[in-house]
Amino acid sequence: MTGADQEPAVRCRGLTKHYGSGNERVDALRGVDLDVRIGELLMLVGPSGCGKTTLISIITTILDQDGGSCEVLGRDVGHMTEAERTHFRGKSIGFVFQAFNLLPALTAVENVSVPLLISGVAREVAEQRARSVLEEVGLGARADALPRKLSGGQQQRVAIGRALVHDPKLVVCDEPTSNLDAKTGHEMMNILRGVARASDRALIVVTHDNRTFEYADRMAHMEDGRIIDVSEGGRRGEQS
Ligand SMILES: Nc1ncnc2c1ncn2[C@@H]1O[C@H](COP(=O)(O)OP(=O)(O)OP(=O)(O)O)[C@@H](O)[C@H]1O
């Protein structure tokens, strides 16, 4: 069974969201329809202010929608309590941000362990898992280095490791390559493609970085609060 035949990881239908009221009202989402398939890297692209952050914030249960439906990994996120959202987010979703947000006093392996330690996993078990994730992202040899001893690309690998350590089924990346040079950006996208392909995960990458478009399985083009087109991407990295 391929990703296209399976239930999607994310299914949004008619999703709406506004901010403010009266003259200040902004309709950020005006009826978004979007599927993200299991095993795919979907890029979400569009001009500044078109609603990308709002959309991923609803998908990741950080924001409430106004109307429409949003199912994520089989759960209707519009009907969860605050406690259920927090639990769901911690268990099922991984985040990679533009700023790496690593803790400077902790080594790579300690940084990657943090989400597991917070959820109560014993230190030894957490660090073992963190080491294997750092291997997965090609940083096994630098697992005991402090962030300041690592290059920007290596720090981003640590951030990806931290996002994956609890084996989330949905990974959301917000501008993951915009602080990286071209070569490192390509390395990063190869890793992210591998992350989507190697397991039953789905990845959403929000990006303005047209150097990375070729790594998408599909690209969702957003404009003025709607998805106006979904096109096939370049699928680079498929054979490597
Ligand atoms: N908290 C808020 N209060 C009021 N308006 C907001 C708020 N957050 C976003 N908006 C508005 O909603 C619209 C969509 O914003 P959003 O941040 O989702 O767009 P975006 O595509 O992520 O933009 P960018 O690429 O610049 O990050 C914009 O017009 C924005 O000004």
Short mmCIF file of C-alpha atoms and ligand atoms in Angstrom, two decimals:
data_model
loop_
_atom_site.label_atom_id
_atom_site.label_comp_id
_atom_site.label_asym_id
_atom_site.label_seq_id
_atom_site.Cartn_x
_atom_site.Cartn_y
_atom_site.Cartn_z
CA MET A 1 0.00 0.00 0.00
CA THR A 2 1.42 3.42 -0.88
CA GLY A 3 0.98 6.69 0.98
CA ALA A 4 -1.60 7.80 -1.59
CA ASP A 5 -3.85 4.78 -0.78
CA GLN A 6 -3.58 5.03 2.99
CA GLU A 7 -5.52 7.31 5.29
CA PRO A 8 -3.55 10.57 5.21
CA ALA A 9 -1.52 11.68 8.23
CA VAL A 10 -3.26 15.07 8.03
CA ARG A 11 -6.63 15.87 6.49
CA CYS A 12 -7.95 19.43 6.57
CA ARG A 13 -11.30 20.35 5.07
CA GLY A 14 -12.76 23.84 4.89
CA LEU A 15 -10.49 25.02 7.68
CA THR A 16 -11.07 28.63 8.75
CA LYS A 17 -9.38 30.90 11.26
CA HIS A 18 -9.54 34.62 11.93
CA TYR A 19 -7.74 36.98 14.28
CA GLY A 20 -9.19 40.16 15.83
CA SER A 21 -12.63 41.67 15.23
CA GLY A 22 -14.36 44.61 13.55
CA ASN A 23 -11.96 46.73 11.51
CA GLU A 24 -9.04 44.74 12.91
CA ARG A 25 -10.35 41.40 11.69
CA VAL A 26 -7.94 39.31 9.61
CA ASP A 27 -9.22 36.14 7.93
CA ALA A 28 -6.00 34.13 8.03
CA LEU A 29 -7.50 30.85 6.76
CA ARG A 30 -10.46 31.01 4.37
CA GLY A 31 -11.29 27.34 3.81
CA VAL A 32 -8.15 25.25 3.61
CA ASP A 33 -8.34 21.77 2.09
CA LEU A 34 -5.14 19.76 2.44
CA ASP A 35 -4.01 16.14 2.77
CA VAL A 36 -0.52 15.19 3.92
CA ARG A 37 0.24 11.56 3.12
CA ILE A 38 2.11 9.13 5.30
CA GLY A 39 5.70 8.77 4.05
CA GLU A 40 5.80 12.05 2.18
CA LEU A 41 7.63 15.32 2.52
CA LEU A 42 5.09 18.02 1.75
CA MET A 43 6.36 21.55 1.32
CA LEU A 44 4.06 24.41 2.21
CA VAL A 45 4.97 27.52 0.26
CA GLY A 46 3.45 30.94 -0.31
CA PRO A 47 3.99 34.65 0.24
CA SER A 48 4.47 36.19 3.66
CA GLY A 49 1.16 36.55 5.49
CA CYS A 50 -0.73 33.94 3.41
CA GLY A 51 -1.46 31.81 6.48
CA LYS A 52 1.26 29.13 6.59
CA THR A 53 2.12 29.59 10.27
CA THR A 54 -1.56 29.70 11.21
CA LEU A 55 -2.20 26.46 9.32
CA ILE A 56 0.69 24.52 10.88
CA SER A 57 -0.22 25.91 14.31
CA ILE A 58 -3.71 24.39 13.99
CA ILE A 59 -2.34 21.09 12.63
CA THR A 60 0.08 20.88 15.57
CA THR A 61 -2.71 21.73 18.08
CA ILE A 62 -1.09 24.99 19.18
CA LEU A 63 -4.03 27.06 17.89
CA ASP A 64 -7.79 26.41 17.74
CA GLN A 65 -9.57 26.51 14.40
CA ASP A 66 -12.81 28.48 13.92
CA GLY A 67 -14.50 26.13 11.46
CA GLY A 68 -13.98 23.18 9.17
CA SER A 69 -12.24 19.98 10.20
CA CYS A 70 -8.67 18.95 10.88
CA GLU A 71 -7.73 15.32 11.48
CA VAL A 72 -4.16 14.56 12.45
CA LEU A 73 -2.98 10.95 12.75
CA GLY A 74 -6.58 9.85 12.97
CA ARG A 75 -7.53 12.33 15.71
CA ASP A 76 -9.96 15.20 15.30
CA VAL A 77 -7.86 18.00 16.78
CA GLY A 78 -10.83 20.40 16.88
CA HIS A 79 -12.47 18.37 19.63
CA MET A 80 -9.61 17.79 22.04
CA THR A 81 -9.33 19.25 25.52
CA GLU A 82 -6.29 21.38 26.32
CA ALA A 83 -4.74 18.48 28.26
CA GLU A 84 -5.33 16.08 25.34
CA ARG A 85 -3.70 18.53 22.93
CA THR A 86 -0.61 18.91 25.09
CA HIS A 87 -0.27 15.16 25.45
CA PHE A 88 -0.89 14.55 21.74
CA ARG A 89 1.66 17.20 20.73
CA GLY A 90 4.32 15.82 23.08
CA LYS A 91 3.79 12.24 21.94
CA SER A 92 3.07 12.47 18.22
CA ILE A 93 4.62 15.64 16.78
CA GLY A 94 8.24 16.72 16.29
CA PHE A 95 9.25 20.32 15.60
CA VAL A 96 12.31 21.67 13.77
CA PHE A 97 12.68 25.45 13.84
CA GLN A 98 14.84 27.91 11.93
CA ALA A 99 16.66 28.81 15.16
CA PHE A 100 18.16 25.62 16.53
CA ASN A 101 17.27 26.51 20.15
CA LEU A 102 19.89 24.13 21.58
CA LEU A 103 20.84 24.40 25.25
CA PRO A 104 24.46 25.65 25.15
CA ALA A 105 25.64 23.96 28.36
CA LEU A 106 24.46 20.50 27.25
CA THR A 107 26.22 18.18 24.81
CA ALA A 108 24.56 17.05 21.58
CA VAL A 109 23.39 13.79 23.15
CA GLU A 110 22.08 15.59 26.25
CA ASN A 111 20.19 18.11 24.09
CA VAL A 112 18.57 15.29 22.13
CA SER A 113 17.67 13.47 25.37
CA VAL A 114 15.77 16.42 26.83
CA PRO A 115 12.28 15.59 25.45
CA LEU A 116 12.57 12.04 26.79
CA LEU A 117 13.81 13.19 30.21
CA ILE A 118 10.88 15.60 30.44
CA SER A 119 8.46 12.77 29.74
CA GLY A 120 9.99 10.72 32.55
CA VAL A 121 12.31 8.33 30.70
CA ALA A 122 15.37 7.28 32.77
CA ARG A 123 18.58 9.15 31.85
CA GLU A 124 20.48 6.07 30.73
CA VAL A 125 17.68 4.88 28.45
CA ALA A 126 17.15 8.41 27.09
CA GLU A 127 20.83 8.87 26.24
CA GLN A 128 21.02 5.48 24.56
CA ARG A 129 18.06 6.38 22.37
CA ALA A 130 19.54 9.87 21.73
CA ARG A 131 22.82 8.31 20.55
CA SER A 132 21.05 6.07 18.08
CA VAL A 133 19.06 9.04 16.71
CA LEU A 134 22.28 11.05 16.34
CA GLU A 135 23.69 8.11 14.34
CA GLU A 136 20.57 8.25 12.17
CA VAL A 137 21.22 11.92 11.33
CA GLY A 138 24.94 11.31 10.71
CA LEU A 139 26.28 12.90 13.88
CA GLY A 140 27.18 9.83 15.93
CA ALA A 141 30.86 10.81 16.09
CA ARG A 142 30.10 14.23 17.63
CA ALA A 143 27.48 13.09 20.13
CA ASP A 144 29.49 14.34 23.12
CA ALA A 145 30.33 17.78 21.70
CA LEU A 146 28.86 21.02 23.04
CA PRO A 147 26.80 23.01 20.50
CA ARG A 148 29.43 25.79 20.23
CA LYS A 149 31.92 23.20 18.94
CA LEU A 150 29.57 22.23 16.12
CA SER A 151 28.99 23.88 12.74
CA GLY A 152 25.59 25.35 11.86
CA GLY A 153 24.71 22.24 9.86
CA GLN A 154 25.76 19.95 12.70
CA GLN A 155 23.70 22.00 15.16
CA GLN A 156 20.69 21.66 12.87
CA ARG A 157 21.25 17.87 12.85
CA VAL A 158 21.11 17.92 16.65
CA ALA A 159 17.85 19.89 16.40
CA ILE A 160 16.47 17.29 13.97
CA GLY A 161 17.60 14.51 16.33
CA ARG A 162 15.80 16.22 19.20
CA ALA A 163 12.64 16.46 17.06
CA LEU A 164 12.79 12.73 16.25
CA VAL A 165 13.88 11.22 19.55
CA HIS A 166 10.35 10.34 20.68
CA ASP A 167 9.58 8.83 17.26
CA PRO A 168 6.81 11.27 16.28
CA LYS A 169 4.62 10.31 13.34
CA LEU A 170 4.32 13.92 12.15
CA VAL A 171 7.33 16.23 11.89
CA VAL A 172 6.82 19.93 11.17
CA CYS A 173 9.79 22.02 10.05
CA ASP A 174 9.59 25.81 9.90
CA GLU A 175 12.22 27.26 7.54
CA PRO A 176 14.78 24.56 8.48
CA THR A 177 17.42 25.63 5.96
CA SER A 178 17.17 29.41 5.83
CA ASN A 179 20.19 29.93 8.13
CA LEU A 180 22.36 27.40 6.31
CA ASP A 181 24.70 27.71 3.34
CA ALA A 182 23.70 25.93 0.11
CA LYS A 183 25.73 22.75 0.69
CA THR A 184 24.58 22.34 4.28
CA GLY A 185 21.01 23.12 3.27
CA HIS A 186 21.14 20.27 0.73
CA GLU A 187 22.59 17.89 3.34
CA MET A 188 19.78 18.85 5.69
CA MET A 189 17.08 18.23 3.09
CA ASN A 190 18.59 14.81 2.29
CA ILE A 191 18.34 13.94 5.97
CA LEU A 192 14.75 15.17 6.17
CA ARG A 193 13.79 13.21 3.07
CA GLY A 194 15.32 10.12 4.65
CA VAL A 195 13.35 10.80 7.81
CA ALA A 196 10.08 10.77 5.86
CA ARG A 197 10.96 7.71 3.82
CA ALA A 198 12.53 5.51 6.48
CA SER A 199 9.38 5.08 8.51
CA ASP A 200 5.67 5.70 8.60
CA ARG A 201 6.16 9.41 9.23
CA ALA A 202 4.90 12.46 7.41
CA LEU A 203 6.82 15.70 7.13
CA ILE A 204 5.55 19.22 6.53
CA VAL A 205 8.27 21.71 5.64
CA VAL A 206 7.33 25.40 5.54
CA THR A 207 9.90 27.17 3.42
CA HIS A 208 10.76 30.19 1.29
CA ASP A 209 14.05 28.58 0.27
CA ASN A 210 13.65 27.73 -3.41
CA ARG A 211 16.97 25.84 -3.33
CA THR A 212 15.14 23.11 -1.43
CA PHE A 213 11.96 22.78 -3.51
CA GLU A 214 13.46 19.87 -5.45
CA TYR A 215 13.32 17.69 -2.30
CA ALA A 216 9.54 17.84 -1.99
CA ASP A 217 7.29 14.92 -2.82
CA ARG A 218 4.51 17.45 -3.25
CA MET A 219 4.27 21.20 -2.88
CA ALA A 220 1.16 22.89 -1.50
CA HIS A 221 0.95 26.48 -2.71
CA MET A 222 -0.87 28.82 -0.39
CA GLU A 223 -2.24 32.25 -1.13
CA ASP A 224 -4.50 34.54 0.85
CA GLY A 225 -5.67 31.91 3.33
CA ARG A 226 -6.25 29.07 0.86
CA ILE A 227 -4.34 26.24 -0.79
CA ILE A 228 -4.54 27.25 -4.43
CA ASP A 229 -2.59 24.36 -5.94
CA VAL A 230 -0.84 21.13 -4.98
CA SER A 231 1.89 20.07 -7.41
CA GLU A 232 4.33 17.19 -7.64
CA GLY A 233 7.78 18.09 -6.31
CA GLY A 234 11.24 17.12 -7.52
CA ARG A 235 11.65 14.15 -5.13
CA ARG A 236 15.40 14.66 -5.07
CA GLY A 237 17.15 12.38 -2.63
CA GLU A 238 14.90 9.43 -3.51
CA GLN A 239 17.75 7.27 -4.79
CA SER A 240 20.51 8.46 -2.46
N1 LIG B 1 -1.76 36.73 16.53
C1 LIG B 1 -2.21 37.40 15.46
N2 LIG B 1 -3.03 38.45 15.60
C2 LIG B 1 -3.51 39.12 14.53
N3 LIG B 1 -3.21 38.81 13.25
C3 LIG B 1 -2.39 37.77 13.05
C4 LIG B 1 -1.84 37.01 14.13
N4 LIG B 1 -1.05 36.03 13.62
C5 LIG B 1 -1.10 36.18 12.28
N5 LIG B 1 -1.91 37.21 11.93
C6 LIG B 1 -2.24 37.63 10.55
O1 LIG B 1 -2.80 36.51 9.88
C7 LIG B 1 -2.33 36.43 8.54
C8 LIG B 1 -1.61 35.09 8.32
O2 LIG B 1 -0.42 35.08 9.12
P1 LIG B 1 0.60 33.86 9.16
O3 LIG B 1 1.62 34.18 10.19
O4 LIG B 1 -0.19 32.60 9.33
O5 LIG B 1 1.24 33.91 7.68
P2 LIG B 1 2.58 33.23 7.11
O6 LIG B 1 2.23 32.76 5.74
O7 LIG B 1 3.08 32.24 8.08
O8 LIG B 1 3.61 34.46 7.03
P3 LIG B 1 5.24 34.43 7.10
O9 LIG B 1 5.70 33.68 5.89
O10 LIG B 1 5.57 35.90 7.05
O11 LIG B 1 5.60 33.79 8.41
C9 LIG B 1 -1.43 37.64 8.33
O12 LIG B 1 -2.20 38.66 7.75
C10 LIG B 1 -1.02 38.02 9.74
O13 LIG B 1 -0.75 39.40 9.83
#
